[in-house]
XYZ file of C-alpha atoms in Angstrom:
505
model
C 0.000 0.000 0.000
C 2.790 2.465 0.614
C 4.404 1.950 -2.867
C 0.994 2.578 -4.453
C 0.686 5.970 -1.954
C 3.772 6.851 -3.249
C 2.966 6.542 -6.590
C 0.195 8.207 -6.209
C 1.512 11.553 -4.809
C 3.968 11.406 -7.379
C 1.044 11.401 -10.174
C -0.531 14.129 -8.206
C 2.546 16.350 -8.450
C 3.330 16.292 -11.868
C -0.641 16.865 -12.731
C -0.306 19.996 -10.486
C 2.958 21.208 -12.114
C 1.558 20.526 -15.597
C -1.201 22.561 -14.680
C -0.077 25.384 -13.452
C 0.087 29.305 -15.619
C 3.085 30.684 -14.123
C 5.240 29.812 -17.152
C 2.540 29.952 -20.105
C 3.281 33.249 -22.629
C 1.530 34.469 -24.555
C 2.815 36.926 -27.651
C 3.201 40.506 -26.744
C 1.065 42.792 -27.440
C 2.435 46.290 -27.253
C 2.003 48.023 -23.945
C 6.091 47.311 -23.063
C 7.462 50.490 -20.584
C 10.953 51.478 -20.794
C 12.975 53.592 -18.324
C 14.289 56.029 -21.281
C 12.917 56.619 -24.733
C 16.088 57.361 -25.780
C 19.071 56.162 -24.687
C 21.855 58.593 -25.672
C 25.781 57.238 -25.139
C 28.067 59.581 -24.584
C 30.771 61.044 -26.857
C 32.990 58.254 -27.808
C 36.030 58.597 -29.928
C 36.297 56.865 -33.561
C 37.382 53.409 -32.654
C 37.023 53.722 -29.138
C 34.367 51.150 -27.316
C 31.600 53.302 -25.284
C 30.765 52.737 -21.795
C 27.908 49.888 -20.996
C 24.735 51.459 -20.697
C 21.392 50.169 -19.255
C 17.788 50.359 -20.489
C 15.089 48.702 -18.561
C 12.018 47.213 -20.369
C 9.198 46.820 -17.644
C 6.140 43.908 -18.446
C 3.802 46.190 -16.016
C 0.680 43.291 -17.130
C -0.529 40.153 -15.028
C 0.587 38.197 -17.590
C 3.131 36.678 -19.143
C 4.406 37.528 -22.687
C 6.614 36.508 -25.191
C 8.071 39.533 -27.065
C 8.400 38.125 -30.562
C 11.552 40.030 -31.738
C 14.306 42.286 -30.169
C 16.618 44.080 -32.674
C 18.506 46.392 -33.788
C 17.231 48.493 -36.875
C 19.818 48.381 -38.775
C 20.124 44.637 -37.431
C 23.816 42.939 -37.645
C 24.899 46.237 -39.622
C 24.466 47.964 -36.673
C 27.736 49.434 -34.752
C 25.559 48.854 -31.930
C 25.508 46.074 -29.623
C 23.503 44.182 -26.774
C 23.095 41.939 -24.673
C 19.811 40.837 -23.989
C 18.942 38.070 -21.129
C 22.269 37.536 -20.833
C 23.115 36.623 -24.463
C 24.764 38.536 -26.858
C 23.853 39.672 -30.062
C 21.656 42.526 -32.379
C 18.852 40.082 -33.449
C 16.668 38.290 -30.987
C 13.899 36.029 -31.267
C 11.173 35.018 -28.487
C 12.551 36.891 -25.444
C 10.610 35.965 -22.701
C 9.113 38.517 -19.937
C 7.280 37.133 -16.986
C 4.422 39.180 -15.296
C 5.150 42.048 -13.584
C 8.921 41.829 -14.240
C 11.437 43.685 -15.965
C 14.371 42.636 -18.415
C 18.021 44.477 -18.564
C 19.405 45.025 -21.955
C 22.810 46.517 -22.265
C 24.433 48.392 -24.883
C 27.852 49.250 -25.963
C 28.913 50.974 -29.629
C 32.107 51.323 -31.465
C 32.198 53.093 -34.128
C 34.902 53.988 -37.314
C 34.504 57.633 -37.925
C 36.522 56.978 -41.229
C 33.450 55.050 -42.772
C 30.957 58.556 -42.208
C 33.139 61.052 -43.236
C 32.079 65.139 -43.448
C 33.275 68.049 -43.521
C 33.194 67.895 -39.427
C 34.857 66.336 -36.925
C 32.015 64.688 -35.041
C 28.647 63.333 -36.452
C 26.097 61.837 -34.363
C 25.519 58.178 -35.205
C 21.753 56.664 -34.622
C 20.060 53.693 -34.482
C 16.978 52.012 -32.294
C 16.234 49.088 -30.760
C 12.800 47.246 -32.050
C 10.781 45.444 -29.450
C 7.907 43.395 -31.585
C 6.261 43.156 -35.272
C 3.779 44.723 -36.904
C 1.306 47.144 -35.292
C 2.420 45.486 -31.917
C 5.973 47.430 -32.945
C 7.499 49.696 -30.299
C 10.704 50.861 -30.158
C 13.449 53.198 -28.243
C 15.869 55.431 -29.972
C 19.674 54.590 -29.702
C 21.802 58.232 -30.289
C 25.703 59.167 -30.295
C 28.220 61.626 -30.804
C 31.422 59.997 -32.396
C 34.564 62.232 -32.687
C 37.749 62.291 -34.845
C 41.053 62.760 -33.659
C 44.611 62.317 -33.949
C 45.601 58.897 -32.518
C 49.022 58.971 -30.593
C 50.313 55.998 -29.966
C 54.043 53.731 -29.758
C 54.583 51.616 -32.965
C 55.394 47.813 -33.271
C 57.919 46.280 -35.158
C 58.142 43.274 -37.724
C 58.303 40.948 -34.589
C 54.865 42.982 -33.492
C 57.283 43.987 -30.322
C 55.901 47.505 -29.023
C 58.025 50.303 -28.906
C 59.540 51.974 -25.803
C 61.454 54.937 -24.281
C 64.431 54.548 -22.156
C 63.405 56.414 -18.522
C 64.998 56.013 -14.965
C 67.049 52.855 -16.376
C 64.200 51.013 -17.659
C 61.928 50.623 -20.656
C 58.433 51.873 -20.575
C 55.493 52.539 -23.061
C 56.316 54.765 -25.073
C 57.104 56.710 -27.988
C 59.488 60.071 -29.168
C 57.719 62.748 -31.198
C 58.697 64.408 -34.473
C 58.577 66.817 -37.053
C 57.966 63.737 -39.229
C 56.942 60.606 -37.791
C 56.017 57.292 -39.076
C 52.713 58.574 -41.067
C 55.314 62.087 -42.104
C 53.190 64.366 -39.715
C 54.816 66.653 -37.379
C 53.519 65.209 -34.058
C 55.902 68.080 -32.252
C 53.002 70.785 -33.001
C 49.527 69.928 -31.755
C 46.541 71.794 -33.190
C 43.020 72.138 -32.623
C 42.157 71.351 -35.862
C 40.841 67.996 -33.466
C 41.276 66.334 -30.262
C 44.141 64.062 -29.408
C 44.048 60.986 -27.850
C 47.474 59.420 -26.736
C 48.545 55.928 -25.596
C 51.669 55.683 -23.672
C 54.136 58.110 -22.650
C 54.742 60.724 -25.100
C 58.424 61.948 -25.080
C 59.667 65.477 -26.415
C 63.300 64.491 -27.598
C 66.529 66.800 -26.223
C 66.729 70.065 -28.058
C 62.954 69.740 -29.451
C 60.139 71.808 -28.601
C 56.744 70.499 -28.404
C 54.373 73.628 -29.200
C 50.609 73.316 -27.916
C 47.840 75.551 -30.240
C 45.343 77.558 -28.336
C 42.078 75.333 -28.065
C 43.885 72.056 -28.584
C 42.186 69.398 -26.707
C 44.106 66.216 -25.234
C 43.391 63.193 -23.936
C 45.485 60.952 -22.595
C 44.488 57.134 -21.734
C 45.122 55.282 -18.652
C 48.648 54.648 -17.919
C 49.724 57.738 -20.536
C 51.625 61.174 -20.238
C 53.843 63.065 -21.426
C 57.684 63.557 -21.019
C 59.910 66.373 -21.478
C 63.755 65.149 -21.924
C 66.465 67.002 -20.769
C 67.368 70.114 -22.781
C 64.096 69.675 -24.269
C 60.735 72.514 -23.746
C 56.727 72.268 -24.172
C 55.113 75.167 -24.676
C 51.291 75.274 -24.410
C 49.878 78.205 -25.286
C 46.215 78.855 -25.089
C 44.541 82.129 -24.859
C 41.585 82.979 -22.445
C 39.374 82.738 -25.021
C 40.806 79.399 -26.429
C 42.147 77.371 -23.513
C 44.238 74.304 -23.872
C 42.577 71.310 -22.070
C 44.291 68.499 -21.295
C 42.560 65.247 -19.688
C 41.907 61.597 -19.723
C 40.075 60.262 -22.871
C 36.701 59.188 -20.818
C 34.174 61.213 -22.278
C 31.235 60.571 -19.904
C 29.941 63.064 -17.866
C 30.537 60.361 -15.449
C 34.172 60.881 -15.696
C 34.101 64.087 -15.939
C 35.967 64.691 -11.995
C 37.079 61.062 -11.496
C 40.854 61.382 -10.201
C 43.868 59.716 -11.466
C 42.331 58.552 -15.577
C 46.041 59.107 -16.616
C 49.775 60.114 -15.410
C 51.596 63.312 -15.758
C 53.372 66.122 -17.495
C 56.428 65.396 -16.313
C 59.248 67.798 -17.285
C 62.687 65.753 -16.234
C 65.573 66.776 -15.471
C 66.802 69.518 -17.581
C 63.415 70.344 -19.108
C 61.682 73.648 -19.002
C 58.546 74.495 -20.457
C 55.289 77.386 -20.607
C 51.788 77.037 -19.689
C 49.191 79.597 -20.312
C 45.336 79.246 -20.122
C 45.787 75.555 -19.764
C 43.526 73.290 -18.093
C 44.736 69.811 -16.531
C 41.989 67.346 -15.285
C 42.103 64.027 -13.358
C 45.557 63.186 -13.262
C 47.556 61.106 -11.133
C 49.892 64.091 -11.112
C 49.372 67.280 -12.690
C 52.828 68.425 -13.281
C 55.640 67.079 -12.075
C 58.633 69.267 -12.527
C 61.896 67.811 -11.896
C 65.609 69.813 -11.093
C 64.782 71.755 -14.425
C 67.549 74.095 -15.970
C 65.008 77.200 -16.398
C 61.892 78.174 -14.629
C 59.046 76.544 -15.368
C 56.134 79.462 -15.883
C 52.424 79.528 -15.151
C 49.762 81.159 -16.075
C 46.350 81.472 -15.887
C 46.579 77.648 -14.896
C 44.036 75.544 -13.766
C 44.823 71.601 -12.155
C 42.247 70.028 -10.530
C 41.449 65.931 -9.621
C 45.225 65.007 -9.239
C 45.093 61.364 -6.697
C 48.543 62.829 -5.640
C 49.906 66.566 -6.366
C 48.584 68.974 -8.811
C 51.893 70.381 -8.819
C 54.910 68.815 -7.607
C 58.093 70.226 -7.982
C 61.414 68.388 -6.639
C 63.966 70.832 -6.682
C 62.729 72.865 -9.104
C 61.511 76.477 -10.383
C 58.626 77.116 -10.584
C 56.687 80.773 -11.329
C 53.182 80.530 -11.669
C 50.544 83.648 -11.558
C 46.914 83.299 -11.778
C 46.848 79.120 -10.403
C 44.214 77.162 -9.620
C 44.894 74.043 -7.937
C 42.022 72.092 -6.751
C 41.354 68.473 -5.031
C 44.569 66.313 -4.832
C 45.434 62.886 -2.765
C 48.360 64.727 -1.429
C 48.714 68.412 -1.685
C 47.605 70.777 -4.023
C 50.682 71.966 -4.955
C 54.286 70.194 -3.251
C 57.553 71.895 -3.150
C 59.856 68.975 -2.119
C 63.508 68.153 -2.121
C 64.433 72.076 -1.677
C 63.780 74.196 -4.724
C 63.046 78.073 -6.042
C 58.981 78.691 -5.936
C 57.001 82.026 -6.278
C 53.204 82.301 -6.534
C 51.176 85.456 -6.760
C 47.739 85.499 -6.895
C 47.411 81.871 -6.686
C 44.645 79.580 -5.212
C 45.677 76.156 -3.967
C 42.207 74.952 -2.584
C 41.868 71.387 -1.570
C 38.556 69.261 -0.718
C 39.897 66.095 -1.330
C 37.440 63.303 0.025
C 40.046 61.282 2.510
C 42.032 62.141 5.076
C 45.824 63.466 4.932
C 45.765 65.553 2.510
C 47.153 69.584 2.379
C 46.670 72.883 0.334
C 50.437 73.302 -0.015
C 53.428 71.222 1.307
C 56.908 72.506 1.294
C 60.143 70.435 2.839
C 64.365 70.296 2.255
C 64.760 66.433 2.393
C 67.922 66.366 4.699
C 68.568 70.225 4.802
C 71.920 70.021 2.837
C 72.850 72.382 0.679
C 72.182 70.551 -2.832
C 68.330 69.947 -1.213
C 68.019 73.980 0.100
C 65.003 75.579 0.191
C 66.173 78.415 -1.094
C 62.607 80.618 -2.031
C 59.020 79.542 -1.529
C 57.344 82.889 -1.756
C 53.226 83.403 -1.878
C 51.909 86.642 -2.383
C 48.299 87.439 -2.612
C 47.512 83.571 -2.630
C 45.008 81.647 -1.098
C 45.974 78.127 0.775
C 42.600 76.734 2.187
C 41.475 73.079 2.564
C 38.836 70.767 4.160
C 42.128 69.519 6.782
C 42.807 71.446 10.044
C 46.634 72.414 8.315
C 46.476 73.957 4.584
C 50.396 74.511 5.071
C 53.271 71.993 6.217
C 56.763 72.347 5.956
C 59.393 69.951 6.774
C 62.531 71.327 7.275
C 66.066 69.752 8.575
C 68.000 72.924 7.710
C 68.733 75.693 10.470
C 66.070 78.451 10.072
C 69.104 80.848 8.313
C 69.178 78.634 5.521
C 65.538 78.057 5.397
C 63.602 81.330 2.877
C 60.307 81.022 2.489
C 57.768 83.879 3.151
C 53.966 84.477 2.679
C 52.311 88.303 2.056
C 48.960 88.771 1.884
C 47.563 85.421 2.046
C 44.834 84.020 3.479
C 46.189 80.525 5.534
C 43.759 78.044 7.334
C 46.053 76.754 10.269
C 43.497 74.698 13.003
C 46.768 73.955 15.090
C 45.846 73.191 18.670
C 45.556 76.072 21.173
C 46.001 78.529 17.607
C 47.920 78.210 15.178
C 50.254 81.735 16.254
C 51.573 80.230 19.353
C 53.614 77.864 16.712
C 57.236 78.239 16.722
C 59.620 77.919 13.408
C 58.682 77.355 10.434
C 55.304 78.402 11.700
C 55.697 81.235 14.283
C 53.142 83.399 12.218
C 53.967 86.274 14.024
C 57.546 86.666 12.654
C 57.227 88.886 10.232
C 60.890 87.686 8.080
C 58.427 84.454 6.894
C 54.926 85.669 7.172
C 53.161 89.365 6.080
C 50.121 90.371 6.830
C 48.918 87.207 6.445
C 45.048 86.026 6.979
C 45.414 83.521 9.291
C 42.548 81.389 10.110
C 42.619 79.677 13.174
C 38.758 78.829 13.383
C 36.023 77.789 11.183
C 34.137 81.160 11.009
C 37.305 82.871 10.535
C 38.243 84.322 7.551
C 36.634 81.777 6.008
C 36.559 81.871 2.249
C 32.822 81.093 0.735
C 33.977 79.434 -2.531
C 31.134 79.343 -5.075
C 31.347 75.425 -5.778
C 34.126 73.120 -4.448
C 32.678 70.025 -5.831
C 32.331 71.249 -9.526
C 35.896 72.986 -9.646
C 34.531 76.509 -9.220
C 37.239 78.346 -6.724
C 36.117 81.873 -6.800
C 35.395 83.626 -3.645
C 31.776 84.780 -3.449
C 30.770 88.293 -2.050
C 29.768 86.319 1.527
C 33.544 86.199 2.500
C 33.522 89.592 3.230
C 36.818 89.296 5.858
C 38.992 88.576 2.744
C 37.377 90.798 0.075
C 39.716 93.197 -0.815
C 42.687 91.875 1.341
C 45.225 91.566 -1.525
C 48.382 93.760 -1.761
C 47.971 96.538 -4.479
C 51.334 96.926 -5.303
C 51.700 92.585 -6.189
C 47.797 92.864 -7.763
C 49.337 95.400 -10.379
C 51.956 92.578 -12.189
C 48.914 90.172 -12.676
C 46.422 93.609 -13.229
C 43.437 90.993 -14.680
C 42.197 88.173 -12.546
C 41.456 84.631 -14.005
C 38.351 85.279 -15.490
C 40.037 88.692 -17.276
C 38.493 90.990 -14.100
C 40.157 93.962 -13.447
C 42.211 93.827 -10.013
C 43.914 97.034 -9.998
C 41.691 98.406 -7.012
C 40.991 96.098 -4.527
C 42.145 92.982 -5.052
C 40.997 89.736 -3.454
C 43.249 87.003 -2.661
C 43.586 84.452 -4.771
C 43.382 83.952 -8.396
C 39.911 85.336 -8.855
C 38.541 88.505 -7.383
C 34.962 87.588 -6.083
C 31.838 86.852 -7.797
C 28.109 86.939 -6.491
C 26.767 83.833 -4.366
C 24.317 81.512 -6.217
C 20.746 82.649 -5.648
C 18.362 80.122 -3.699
């Protein structure tokens, strides 16, 4: 009797299974919700893969469906792709969508800008993905902006072996540039005729110069930078009207303040080099400027998103007017190993999102004479950040052979028991290293309002009325227009900007 039982239940169970609706479809009928209409990817460069993006189709009925076809329009043509249910593909058939559930489909586009050319140097490329046949038919548009450029990039060999540069006794990534390279273009000048993306480390050969057109855009990928050899000079030029910009080659707005997307402008040993109206985003180090033969000059420069210094200089020179230097790892801007800085009307201004970090860091490795600090001077300059100390200096040198001095500028210090009780390097009353200085010891204390640390934007706003109009007139006239081209000669603010008006509610 208990075999029969058995056998029984058994029947019983596959009768209920058999019977059951949870897994019947039927064919869809319209009526599909999606959580865009559109789905637009981002700016891609030709030949570069796109980010992953995510549309959501939503079965909002009681019942299932079967969703005859999902495609692309311009079906295995298309320089779209998805993945669908977890397969890949353009074309699907019978995708299955159970009540009340939703379905991920992912997309991802490369696309050859050589096979649509124009007169341009971007075209938006389109497609759409079909969800049905027939009157049933519904769709969602699929839009992007593709861009030309000038590819960068180290060259292989017969053997397919990659080339490299020599640097710090090994081999790295890399490649020299040229008045003529391998495709005869002079890679030495870069125009804005359109962007630049660059793989590897580009290198500006001994006695070369490499000359940067106002408006140029660069973009370096992960792992890429550029080198200056010894004896050798970059010059990039842009005008306030045309700024240079110089970034990572992630076009997403996602990206757009993501630290660390590429390495540095490193000018070695030897090097020198000009920067006007150039912007430098999301490095792992802004510049790096290394024991160079001449000073290195700055203007109207903005570095922001660095994961270790915007600036670092190790026993260099350095004269910069008009800097912005925003969130870094480290410090904003780092004078290490001794050197020769001046700043005047500079910002360094740093909200970086983890602990240990500075505004501006100055030190003299062991103190000896080949490592002396021999001038760090900051004049109208602003050194503020979201850490109790926007200054440290390391020094191992007596005090005598130790010159550094700040005029004018507004300091954040939140040393215990005050910041002015400090003795050297930061007895702030001595007037041989600090000037009329702003020192703030508390939070409500000449406290800068700046108009939007997140999004990069370091000008004062008219609520920091203790530091309005602080600057020195005599330094304000040799930098007479601010960043933004504002007129300074009366009243000058600290910092690189003279203030603006606060956002209205």
């Amino acid at each position: 009797m208990r075999i029969y039982s058995l056998s029984f239940l058994s029947l019983l169970l596959v009768v209920l299974v058999s019977c059951r609706k949870d897994f019947d479809f039927e064919p869809q009928q319209g009526k599909l919700s999606f959580s865009k209409d559109t789905v637009y990817l981002d700016t891609v460069f030709t030949n570069i893969g796109s980010s992953t993006y995510t549309l959501k189709v939503y079965n909002r009925s009681n019942k299932n469906i079967k969703i005859p076809s999902v495609r692309l329009g311009q079906g295995e043509k298309s320089n779209y792709r998805l993945m669908v249910d977890g397969r890949a593909g353009k074309v699907f058939q019978n995708v299955e969508l159970l009540a009340k559930d939703s379905l991920f489909i992912f997309i991802e586009t490369t696309i050859d800008y050589n096979q649509y050319q124009n007169n341009l140097t971007e075209f938006l490329y389109t497609d759409r993905i079909d969800f049905g046949n027939g009157s049933d038919a519904q769709k969602v548009e699929l839009v992007t902006l593709v861009q030309d450029a000038h590819f960068l990039y180290p060259q292989r060999n017969a053997q397919g072996v990659a080339e490299t540069i020599p640097f710090d006794d090994e081999e790295i990534y890399g490649f020299y540039l040229s008045e003529r390279d391998h495709n005869q273009k002079n890679t030495l000048h870069w125009t804005s005729d359109k962007p630049y993306v660059i793989y590897g480390y580009a290198a500006v050969p001994a006695e070369k110069t490499l000359r940067i057109d106002p408006g140029a855009r660069i973009h370096f990928h992960d792992n890429s930078g550029l080198l200056v050899a010894n004896k050798a000079k970059v010059a990039s030029m842009g005008t306030p009207e045309r700024p240079i910009v110089i970034q990572g080659d992630r076009l997403e707005p996602d990206f757009a303040n993501i630290p660390g997307q590429w390495g540095a402008i490193w000018l070695t040993v030897g090097s020198t080099g000009t920067f006007e109206n150039t912007v430098i985003k999301n490095p792992t180090v802004g510049l790096l400027v290394n024991k160079n033969s001449e000073t290195v000059r700055l203007h109207n420069v903005q570095i922001y998103n660095a994961t270790q210094n915007g600036i670092l200089g190790r026993a260099a020179k350095i004269y910069g007017s008009n800097v912005v230097v925003g969130n870094a790892g480290i410090a904003s801007f780092s004078g290490s190993f001794g050197g020769e800085y001046e700043f005047i009307h500079s910002s360094f201004v740093n909200y970086w999102s983890k602990p240990n970090h500075t505004a501006v860091m100055l030190d003299d490795y062991d103190g000896s004479a080949e490592f002396q600090l021999k001038k760090a001077v900051f004049e109208n300059c602003i050194l503020y950040s979201s850490s109790s100390e926007s200054l440290i200096i390391r020094t191992a040198a007596a005090p005598e052979n130790v010159h550094f001095q700040f005029k004018n500028s507004l300091i954040k210090y939140f040393a215990f028991g005050g910041g002015n009780q400090a003795a050297f390097p930061f007895d702030f009353n001595n007037p041989l290293y600090y000037n009329a200085i702003l020192l703030s010891t508390q939070t409500d204390q000449f406290r800068p309002y700046f108009l939007n640390p997140q999004k990069n934007e370091l000008m004062i706003t008219d609520e920091s009325v203790q530091i309005i109009g602080k600057g020195n007139l005599e330094t304000a006239q040799k930098v007479p227009l601010d960043l933004l081209g504002k007129v300074r000669t009366s009243q000058p603010d600290v910092g690189a900007y003279q203030y603006v008006a606060s956002p209205k509610e």
